[in-house]
mmCIF file of C-alpha atoms in Angstrom:
data_model
loop_
_atom_site.group_PDB
_atom_site.id
_atom_site.type_symbol
_atom_site.label_atom_id
_atom_site.label_comp_id
_atom_site.label_asym_id
_atom_site.label_seq_id
_atom_site.Cartn_x
_atom_site.Cartn_y
_atom_site.Cartn_z
ATOM 1 C CA MET A 30 -16.118 1.814 -122.588
ATOM 2 C CA LYS A 31 -19.128 -0.437 -123.146
ATOM 3 C CA LEU A 32 -21.823 -0.338 -120.475
ATOM 4 C CA PRO A 33 -25.384 -1.611 -120.210
ATOM 5 C CA LEU A 34 -27.886 1.129 -120.982
ATOM 6 C CA ALA A 35 -29.386 0.563 -117.520
ATOM 7 C CA ASP A 36 -26.114 1.822 -115.985
ATOM 8 C CA VAL A 37 -26.379 5.241 -117.651
ATOM 9 C CA ALA A 38 -30.145 5.794 -117.972
ATOM 10 C CA PRO A 39 -31.860 5.950 -114.570
ATOM 11 C CA VAL A 40 -35.313 5.671 -116.169
ATOM 12 C CA ILE A 41 -36.115 2.906 -118.649
ATOM 13 C CA ARG A 42 -39.787 1.990 -118.631
ATOM 14 C CA SER A 43 -42.750 0.843 -120.662
ATOM 15 C CA LYS A 44 -46.483 1.185 -120.202
ATOM 16 C CA ASN A 45 -49.758 1.117 -122.068
ATOM 17 C CA ALA A 46 -50.621 3.988 -124.344
ATOM 18 C CA GLY A 47 -54.240 2.972 -124.639
ATOM 19 C CA PRO A 48 -55.350 -0.618 -125.224
ATOM 20 C CA PHE A 49 -53.590 -1.022 -128.581
ATOM 21 C CA HIS A 50 -50.204 0.678 -128.110
ATOM 22 C CA LEU A 51 -47.161 0.520 -125.842
ATOM 23 C CA THR A 52 -44.939 3.460 -125.050
ATOM 24 C CA PHE A 53 -41.330 3.326 -123.868
ATOM 25 C CA ASP A 54 -39.282 6.024 -122.140
ATOM 26 C CA ILE A 55 -35.507 6.221 -121.781
ATOM 27 C CA MET A 56 -34.310 9.182 -119.700
ATOM 28 C CA PHE A 57 -30.843 10.290 -118.704
ATOM 29 C CA ALA A 58 -29.477 12.336 -115.813
ATOM 30 C CA ASP A 59 -26.422 13.670 -117.660
ATOM 31 C CA PRO A 60 -27.102 15.822 -120.746
ATOM 32 C CA ARG A 61 -23.695 14.968 -122.218
ATOM 33 C CA VAL A 62 -24.381 11.227 -122.032
ATOM 34 C CA PHE A 63 -27.829 11.757 -123.582
ATOM 35 C CA ARG A 64 -26.444 13.905 -126.393
ATOM 36 C CA HIS A 65 -23.558 11.511 -127.117
ATOM 37 C CA LEU A 66 -25.816 8.455 -127.361
ATOM 38 C CA VAL A 67 -28.357 10.218 -129.579
ATOM 39 C CA ASP A 68 -25.730 11.892 -131.787
ATOM 40 C CA THR A 69 -23.800 8.644 -132.343
ATOM 41 C CA GLY A 70 -26.963 6.689 -133.172
ATOM 42 C CA GLN A 71 -26.602 4.332 -130.233
ATOM 43 C CA ILE A 72 -30.104 5.333 -129.144
ATOM 44 C CA SER A 73 -32.193 5.358 -132.319
ATOM 45 C CA ARG A 74 -35.483 4.380 -133.902
ATOM 46 C CA GLU A 75 -33.669 1.799 -136.027
ATOM 47 C CA ARG A 76 -32.022 0.095 -133.073
ATOM 48 C CA PHE A 77 -35.272 0.102 -131.121
ATOM 49 C CA ALA A 78 -37.136 -1.413 -134.089
ATOM 50 C CA ARG A 79 -34.544 -4.203 -134.429
ATOM 51 C CA SER A 80 -34.872 -5.021 -130.723
ATOM 52 C CA TYR A 81 -38.610 -5.547 -131.092
ATOM 53 C CA GLY A 82 -38.627 -7.191 -134.528
ATOM 54 C CA LEU A 83 -40.251 -4.179 -136.177
ATOM 55 C CA ARG A 84 -39.565 -1.952 -139.145
ATOM 56 C CA PRO A 85 -38.438 1.576 -138.237
ATOM 57 C CA ASP A 86 -41.605 3.016 -139.789
ATOM 58 C CA GLU A 87 -43.640 1.040 -137.220
ATOM 59 C CA VAL A 88 -42.056 3.000 -134.371
ATOM 60 C CA ARG A 89 -43.165 6.510 -133.444
ATOM 61 C CA TRP A 90 -39.918 8.026 -132.120
ATOM 62 C CA THR A 91 -39.475 11.298 -130.256
ATOM 63 C CA VAL A 92 -36.235 12.761 -128.936
ATOM 64 C CA TYR A 93 -37.185 15.243 -126.230
ATOM 65 C CA GLU A 94 -34.165 17.288 -125.215
ATOM 66 C CA PRO A 95 -35.757 19.178 -122.249
ATOM 67 C CA ALA A 96 -36.359 15.855 -120.458
ATOM 68 C CA LEU A 97 -33.066 14.326 -121.647
ATOM 69 C CA GLY A 98 -35.120 11.482 -123.007
ATOM 70 C CA VAL A 99 -36.528 9.555 -125.890
ATOM 71 C CA LYS A 100 -39.973 8.050 -126.299
ATOM 72 C CA ALA A 101 -40.972 5.212 -128.595
ATOM 73 C CA THR A 102 -44.539 4.102 -129.226
ATOM 74 C CA ILE A 103 -45.517 0.880 -130.990
ATOM 75 C CA ARG A 104 -48.668 -1.138 -131.649
ATOM 76 C CA ARG A 105 -49.269 -3.998 -129.227
ATOM 77 C CA SER A 106 -49.308 -7.508 -130.707
ATOM 78 C CA SER A 107 -52.649 -8.040 -128.941
ATOM 79 C CA ALA A 108 -54.977 -5.670 -127.139
ATOM 80 C CA SER A 109 -54.409 -5.053 -123.456
ATOM 81 C CA GLY A 110 -56.476 -7.585 -121.518
ATOM 82 C CA ASP A 111 -56.873 -9.957 -124.465
ATOM 83 C CA PRO A 112 -56.447 -13.628 -123.440
ATOM 84 C CA ALA A 113 -53.263 -13.700 -125.566
ATOM 85 C CA ASP A 114 -51.828 -10.697 -123.698
ATOM 86 C CA GLY A 115 -49.096 -11.621 -121.233
ATOM 87 C CA ASP A 116 -48.601 -8.121 -119.802
ATOM 88 C CA VAL A 117 -51.921 -6.335 -119.366
ATOM 89 C CA TYR A 118 -50.286 -3.084 -118.175
ATOM 90 C CA GLY A 119 -47.379 -3.182 -120.637
ATOM 91 C CA CYS A 120 -44.989 -2.465 -117.785
ATOM 92 C CA GLN A 121 -42.537 -5.303 -118.490
ATOM 93 C CA GLN A 122 -41.964 -4.739 -122.185
ATOM 94 C CA HIS A 123 -38.902 -2.522 -121.681
ATOM 95 C CA ALA A 124 -36.710 -5.449 -120.546
ATOM 96 C CA PRO A 125 -34.796 -5.811 -123.864
ATOM 97 C CA LEU A 126 -33.669 -2.181 -123.554
ATOM 98 C CA LEU A 127 -31.965 -2.873 -120.220
ATOM 99 C CA LEU A 128 -29.461 -5.101 -122.007
ATOM 100 C CA TRP A 129 -28.461 -2.684 -124.757
ATOM 101 C CA ASP A 130 -24.730 -2.036 -124.676
ATOM 102 C CA VAL A 131 -23.694 1.574 -125.173
ATOM 103 C CA ASP A 132 -20.203 2.886 -125.747
ATOM 104 C CA LEU A 133 -19.127 6.007 -123.876
ATOM 105 C CA PRO A 134 -15.776 7.775 -124.016
ATOM 106 C CA GLY A 135 -13.718 7.631 -120.809
ATOM 107 C CA PRO A 136 -14.698 10.998 -119.279
ATOM 108 C CA LEU A 137 -18.417 10.364 -119.787
ATOM 109 C CA THR A 138 -18.076 6.852 -118.376
ATOM 110 C CA THR A 139 -16.609 8.213 -115.150
ATOM 111 C CA GLU A 140 -19.269 10.893 -114.847
ATOM 112 C CA ALA A 141 -22.064 8.400 -115.598
ATOM 113 C CA GLY A 142 -21.340 6.615 -112.352
ATOM 114 C CA ARG A 143 -18.595 4.187 -113.303
#
């Protein structure tokens, strides 16, 4: 069943990682949902890069199993606080991730809160 990522990942956020980088976290409550999405490539560096118009090699990507999460770090298009910067704290840059559709098998869908 297809669901928005926001329905199965209780933490999806972005923030500054210094004045020139943004970091993004996606964390899951259910280890089986996390593992399924990572193993099937539905949560990946390549997909993240496409969402932000980047090449995969421009994304620092870490899968961190103990936290049931992934972290992506990218360069900002302008420095934090620059007049061209529309989000000085970087805390609104995760919005495209909220709309990702993910496909879960029936049992995981039920356990993920649906």
